[in-house]
mmCIF file of C-alpha atoms in Angstrom:
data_model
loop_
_atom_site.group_PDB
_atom_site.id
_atom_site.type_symbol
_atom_site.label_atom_id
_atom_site.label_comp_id
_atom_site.label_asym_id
_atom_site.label_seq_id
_atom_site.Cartn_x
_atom_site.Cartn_y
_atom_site.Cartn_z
ATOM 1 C CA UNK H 1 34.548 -54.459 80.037
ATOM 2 C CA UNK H 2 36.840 -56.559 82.435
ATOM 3 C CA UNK H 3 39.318 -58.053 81.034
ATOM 4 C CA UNK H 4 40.620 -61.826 82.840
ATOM 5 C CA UNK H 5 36.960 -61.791 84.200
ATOM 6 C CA UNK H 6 37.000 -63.688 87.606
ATOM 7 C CA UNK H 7 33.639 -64.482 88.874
ATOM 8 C CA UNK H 8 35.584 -65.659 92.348
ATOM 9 C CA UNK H 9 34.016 -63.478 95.010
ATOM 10 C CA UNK H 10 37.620 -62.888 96.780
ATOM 11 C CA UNK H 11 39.346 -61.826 93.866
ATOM 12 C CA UNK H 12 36.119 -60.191 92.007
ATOM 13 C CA UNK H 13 35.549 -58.053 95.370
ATOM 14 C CA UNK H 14 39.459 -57.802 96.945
ATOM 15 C CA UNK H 15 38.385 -59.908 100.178
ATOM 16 C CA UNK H 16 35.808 -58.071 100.559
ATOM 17 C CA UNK H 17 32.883 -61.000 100.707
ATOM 18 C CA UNK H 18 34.175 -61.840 104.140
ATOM 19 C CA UNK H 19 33.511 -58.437 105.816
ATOM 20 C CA UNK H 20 30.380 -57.030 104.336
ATOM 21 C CA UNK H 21 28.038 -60.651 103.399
ATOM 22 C CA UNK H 22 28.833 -60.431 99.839
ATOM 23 C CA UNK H 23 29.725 -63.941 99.540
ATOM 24 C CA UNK H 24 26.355 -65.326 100.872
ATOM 25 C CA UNK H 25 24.725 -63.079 97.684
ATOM 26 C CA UNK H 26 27.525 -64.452 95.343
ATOM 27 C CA UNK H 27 26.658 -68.069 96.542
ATOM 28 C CA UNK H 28 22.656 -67.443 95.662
ATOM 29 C CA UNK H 29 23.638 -66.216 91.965
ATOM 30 C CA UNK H 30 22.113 -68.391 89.529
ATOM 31 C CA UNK H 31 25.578 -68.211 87.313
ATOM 32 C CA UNK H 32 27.118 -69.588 90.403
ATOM 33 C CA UNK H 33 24.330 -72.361 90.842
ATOM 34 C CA UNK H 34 25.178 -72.978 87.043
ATOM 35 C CA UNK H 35 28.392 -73.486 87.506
ATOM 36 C CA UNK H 36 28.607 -75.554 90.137
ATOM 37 C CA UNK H 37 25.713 -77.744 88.092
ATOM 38 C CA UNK H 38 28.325 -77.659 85.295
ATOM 39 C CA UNK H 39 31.281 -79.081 87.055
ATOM 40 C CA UNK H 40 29.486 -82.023 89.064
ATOM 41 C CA UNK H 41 28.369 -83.352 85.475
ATOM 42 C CA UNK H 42 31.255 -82.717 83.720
ATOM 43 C CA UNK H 43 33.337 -83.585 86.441
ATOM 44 C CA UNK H 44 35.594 -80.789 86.594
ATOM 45 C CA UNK H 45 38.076 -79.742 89.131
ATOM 46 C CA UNK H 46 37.186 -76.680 89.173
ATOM 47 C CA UNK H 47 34.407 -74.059 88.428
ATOM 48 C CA UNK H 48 35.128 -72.754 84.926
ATOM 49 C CA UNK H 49 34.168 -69.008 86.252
ATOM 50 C CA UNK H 50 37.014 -66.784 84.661
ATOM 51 C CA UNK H 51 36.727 -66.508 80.559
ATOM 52 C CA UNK H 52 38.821 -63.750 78.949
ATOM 53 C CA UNK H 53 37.139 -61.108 78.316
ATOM 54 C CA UNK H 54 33.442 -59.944 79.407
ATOM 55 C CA UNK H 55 31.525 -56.795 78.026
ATOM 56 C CA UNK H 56 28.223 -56.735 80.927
ATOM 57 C CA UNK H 57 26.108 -53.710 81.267
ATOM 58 C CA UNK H 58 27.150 -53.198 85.178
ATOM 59 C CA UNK H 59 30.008 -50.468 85.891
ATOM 60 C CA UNK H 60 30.857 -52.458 89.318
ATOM 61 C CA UNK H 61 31.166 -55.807 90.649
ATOM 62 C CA UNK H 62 28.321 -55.229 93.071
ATOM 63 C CA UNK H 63 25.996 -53.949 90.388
ATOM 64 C CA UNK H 64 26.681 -57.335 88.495
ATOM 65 C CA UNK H 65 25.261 -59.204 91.615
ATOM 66 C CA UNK H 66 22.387 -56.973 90.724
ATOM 67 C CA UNK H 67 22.145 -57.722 87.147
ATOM 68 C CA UNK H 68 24.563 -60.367 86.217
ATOM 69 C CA UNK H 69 23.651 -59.792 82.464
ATOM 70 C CA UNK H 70 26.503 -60.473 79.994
ATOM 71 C CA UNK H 71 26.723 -58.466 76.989
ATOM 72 C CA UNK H 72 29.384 -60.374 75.071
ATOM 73 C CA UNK H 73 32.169 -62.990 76.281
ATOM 74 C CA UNK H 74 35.467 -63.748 74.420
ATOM 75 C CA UNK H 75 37.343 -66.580 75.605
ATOM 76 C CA UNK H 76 41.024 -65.776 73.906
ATOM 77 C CA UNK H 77 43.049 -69.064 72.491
ATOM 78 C CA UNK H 78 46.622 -68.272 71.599
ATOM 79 C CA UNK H 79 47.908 -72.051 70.272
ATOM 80 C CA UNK H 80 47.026 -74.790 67.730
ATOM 81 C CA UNK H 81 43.664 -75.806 68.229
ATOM 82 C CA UNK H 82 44.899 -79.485 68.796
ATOM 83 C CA UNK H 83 46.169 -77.800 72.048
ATOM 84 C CA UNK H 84 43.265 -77.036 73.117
ATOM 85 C CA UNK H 85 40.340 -79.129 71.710
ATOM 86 C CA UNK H 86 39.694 -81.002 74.857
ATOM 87 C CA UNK H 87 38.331 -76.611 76.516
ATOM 88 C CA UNK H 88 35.550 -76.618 73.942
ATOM 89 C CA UNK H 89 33.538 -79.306 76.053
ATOM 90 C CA UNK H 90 35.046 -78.085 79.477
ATOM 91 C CA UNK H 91 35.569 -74.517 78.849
ATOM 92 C CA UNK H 92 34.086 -73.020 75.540
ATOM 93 C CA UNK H 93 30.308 -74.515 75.879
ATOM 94 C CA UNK H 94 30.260 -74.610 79.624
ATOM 95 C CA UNK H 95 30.631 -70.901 79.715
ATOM 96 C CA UNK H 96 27.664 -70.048 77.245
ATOM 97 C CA UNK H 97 25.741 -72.821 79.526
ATOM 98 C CA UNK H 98 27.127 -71.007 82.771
ATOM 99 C CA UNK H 99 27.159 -67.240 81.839
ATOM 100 C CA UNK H 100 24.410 -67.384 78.902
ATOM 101 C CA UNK H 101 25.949 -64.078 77.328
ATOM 102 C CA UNK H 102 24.060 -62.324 74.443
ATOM 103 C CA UNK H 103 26.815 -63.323 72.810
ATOM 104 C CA UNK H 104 30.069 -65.254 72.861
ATOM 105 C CA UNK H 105 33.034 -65.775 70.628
ATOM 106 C CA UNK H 106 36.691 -67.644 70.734
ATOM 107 C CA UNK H 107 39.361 -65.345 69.064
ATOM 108 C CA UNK H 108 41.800 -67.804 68.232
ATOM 109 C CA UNK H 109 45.446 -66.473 67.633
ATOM 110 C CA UNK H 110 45.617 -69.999 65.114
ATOM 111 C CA UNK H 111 43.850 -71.021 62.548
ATOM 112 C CA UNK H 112 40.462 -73.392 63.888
ATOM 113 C CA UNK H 113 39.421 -75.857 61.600
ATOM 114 C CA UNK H 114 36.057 -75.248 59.899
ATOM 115 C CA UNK H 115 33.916 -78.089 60.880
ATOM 116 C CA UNK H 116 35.038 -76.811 64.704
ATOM 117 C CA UNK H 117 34.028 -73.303 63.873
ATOM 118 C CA UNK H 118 29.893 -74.741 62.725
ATOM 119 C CA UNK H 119 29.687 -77.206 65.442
ATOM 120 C CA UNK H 120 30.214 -73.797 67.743
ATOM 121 C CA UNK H 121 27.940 -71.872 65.989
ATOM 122 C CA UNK H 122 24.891 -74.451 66.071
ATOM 123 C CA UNK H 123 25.746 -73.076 70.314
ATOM 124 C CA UNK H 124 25.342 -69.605 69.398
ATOM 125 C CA UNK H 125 29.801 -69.753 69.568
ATOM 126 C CA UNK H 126 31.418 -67.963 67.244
ATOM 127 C CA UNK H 127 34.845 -68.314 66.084
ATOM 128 C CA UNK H 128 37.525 -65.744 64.283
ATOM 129 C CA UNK H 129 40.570 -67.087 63.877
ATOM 130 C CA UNK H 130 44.106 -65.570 62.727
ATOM 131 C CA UNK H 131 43.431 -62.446 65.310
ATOM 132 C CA UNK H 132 46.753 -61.095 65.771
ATOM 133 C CA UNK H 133 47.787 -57.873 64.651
ATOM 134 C CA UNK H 134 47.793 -57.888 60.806
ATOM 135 C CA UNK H 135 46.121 -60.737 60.843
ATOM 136 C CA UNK H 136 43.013 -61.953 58.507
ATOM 137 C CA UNK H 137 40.822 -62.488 61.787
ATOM 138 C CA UNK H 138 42.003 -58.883 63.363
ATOM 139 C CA UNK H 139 39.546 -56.881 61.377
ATOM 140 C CA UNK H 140 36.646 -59.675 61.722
ATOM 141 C CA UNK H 141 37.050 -59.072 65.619
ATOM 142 C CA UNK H 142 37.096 -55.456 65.810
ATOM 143 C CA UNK H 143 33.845 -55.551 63.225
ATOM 144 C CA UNK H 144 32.256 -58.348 65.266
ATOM 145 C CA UNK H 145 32.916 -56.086 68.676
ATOM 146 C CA UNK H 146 31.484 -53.072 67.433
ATOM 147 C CA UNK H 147 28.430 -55.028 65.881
ATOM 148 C CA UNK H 148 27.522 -56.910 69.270
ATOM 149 C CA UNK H 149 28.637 -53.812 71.448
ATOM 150 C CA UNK H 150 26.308 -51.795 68.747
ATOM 151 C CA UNK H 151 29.291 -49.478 68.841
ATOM 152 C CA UNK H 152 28.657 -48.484 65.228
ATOM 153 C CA UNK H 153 25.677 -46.065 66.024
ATOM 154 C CA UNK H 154 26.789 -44.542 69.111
ATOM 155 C CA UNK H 155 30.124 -43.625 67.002
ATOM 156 C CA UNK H 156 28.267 -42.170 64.333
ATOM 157 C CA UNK H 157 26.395 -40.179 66.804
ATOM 158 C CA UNK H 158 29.295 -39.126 69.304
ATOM 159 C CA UNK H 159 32.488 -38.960 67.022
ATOM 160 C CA UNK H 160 31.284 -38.832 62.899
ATOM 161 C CA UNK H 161 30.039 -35.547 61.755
ATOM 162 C CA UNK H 162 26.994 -35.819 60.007
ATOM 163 C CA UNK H 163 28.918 -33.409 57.077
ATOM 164 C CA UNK H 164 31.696 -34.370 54.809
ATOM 165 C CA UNK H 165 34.560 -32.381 53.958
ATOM 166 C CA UNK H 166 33.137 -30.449 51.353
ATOM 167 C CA UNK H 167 29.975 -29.922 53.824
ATOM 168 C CA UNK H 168 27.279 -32.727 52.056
ATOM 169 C CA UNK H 169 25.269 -34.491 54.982
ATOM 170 C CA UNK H 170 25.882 -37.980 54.928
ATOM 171 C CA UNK H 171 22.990 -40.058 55.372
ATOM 172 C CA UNK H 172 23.207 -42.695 58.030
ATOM 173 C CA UNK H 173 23.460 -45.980 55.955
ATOM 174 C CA UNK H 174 26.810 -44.294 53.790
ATOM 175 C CA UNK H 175 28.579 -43.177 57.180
ATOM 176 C CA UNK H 176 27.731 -46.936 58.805
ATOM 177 C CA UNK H 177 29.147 -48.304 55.735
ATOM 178 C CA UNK H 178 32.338 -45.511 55.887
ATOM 179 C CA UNK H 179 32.617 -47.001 59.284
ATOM 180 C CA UNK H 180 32.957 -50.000 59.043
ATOM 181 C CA UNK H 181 35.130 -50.180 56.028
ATOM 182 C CA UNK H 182 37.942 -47.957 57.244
ATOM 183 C CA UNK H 183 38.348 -49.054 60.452
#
């Protein structure tokens, strides 16, 4: 997971690109070719390269030049979503265009109105609003995590017993739903 994902080879690398040729392998990237696609026809002003939060299935920034596969991206929104309408055409949709994650949500700290929330989802977006901590949307985002991460089985095979407390095995199905109801 990297958290305040950058996909700027300076900052992604810590000046590195300059010494070792990293930036000429950063520049051939299709994400990067993507990007730079999206902002000439949007007209940005800059490349929208640095969403929230990104789950990909390299431990290292060089293995992501390898295989720049995204797992999940969450692009964080902590205002009204009047605030911040004008990022779903240059932000929100440009990075499932640019990074074309398995899958993508917006955790909104606010409320997001509902029509908002389908018109995402017909992009494969999904939305969970009222994520802060005791918050309606704070459970819906931990589920949704562990659902797209698939975090459920590898729990239930690294940290749940496969016993109860008085020693009856607990079939699969029960503990997933014990999981994810208790959490």
């Amino acid at each position: 997971m990297w958290y305040e994902f950058d996909l700027d080879p300076e900052s992604m690398f810590e000046g590195i690109p300059r010494r070792k040729n990293i930036l000429s392998q950063f520049m051939e990237m299709a994400i990067y070719k993507r990007a730079c696609e999206v902002k000439k026809r949007l007209g940005l002003k800059s490349l929208p390269l640095k969403p929230d939060i990104v789950f990909t299935y390299a431990k290292e920034p060089r293995e992501f030049l390898q295989n720049p596969a995204i797992k999940l991206l969450i692009e964080c929104k902590n205002f009204d979503y009047s605030s911040w309408e004008r990022d779903v055409e240059n932000q929100v949709k440009p990075y499932m265009e640019i990074f074309r994650p398995e899958h993508m949500a917006v955790a909104s700290l606010k409320p997001v109105p509902q029509d908002v929330k389908k018109a995402l989802a017909c992009y494969g977006i999904d939305v969970i609003d009222n994520v802060y901590p005791k918050g309606l949307g704070e459970q819906e985002l931990i589920t949704y995590v562990k659902r797209v991460l698939g975090i459920e089985a590898k729990t239930l095979k690294l940290i749940f017993p496969s016993f109860d407390e008085s020693g009856n095995y607990i079939k699969p199905k029960l503990l997933y739903k014990l999981l994810t109801e208790n959490i």
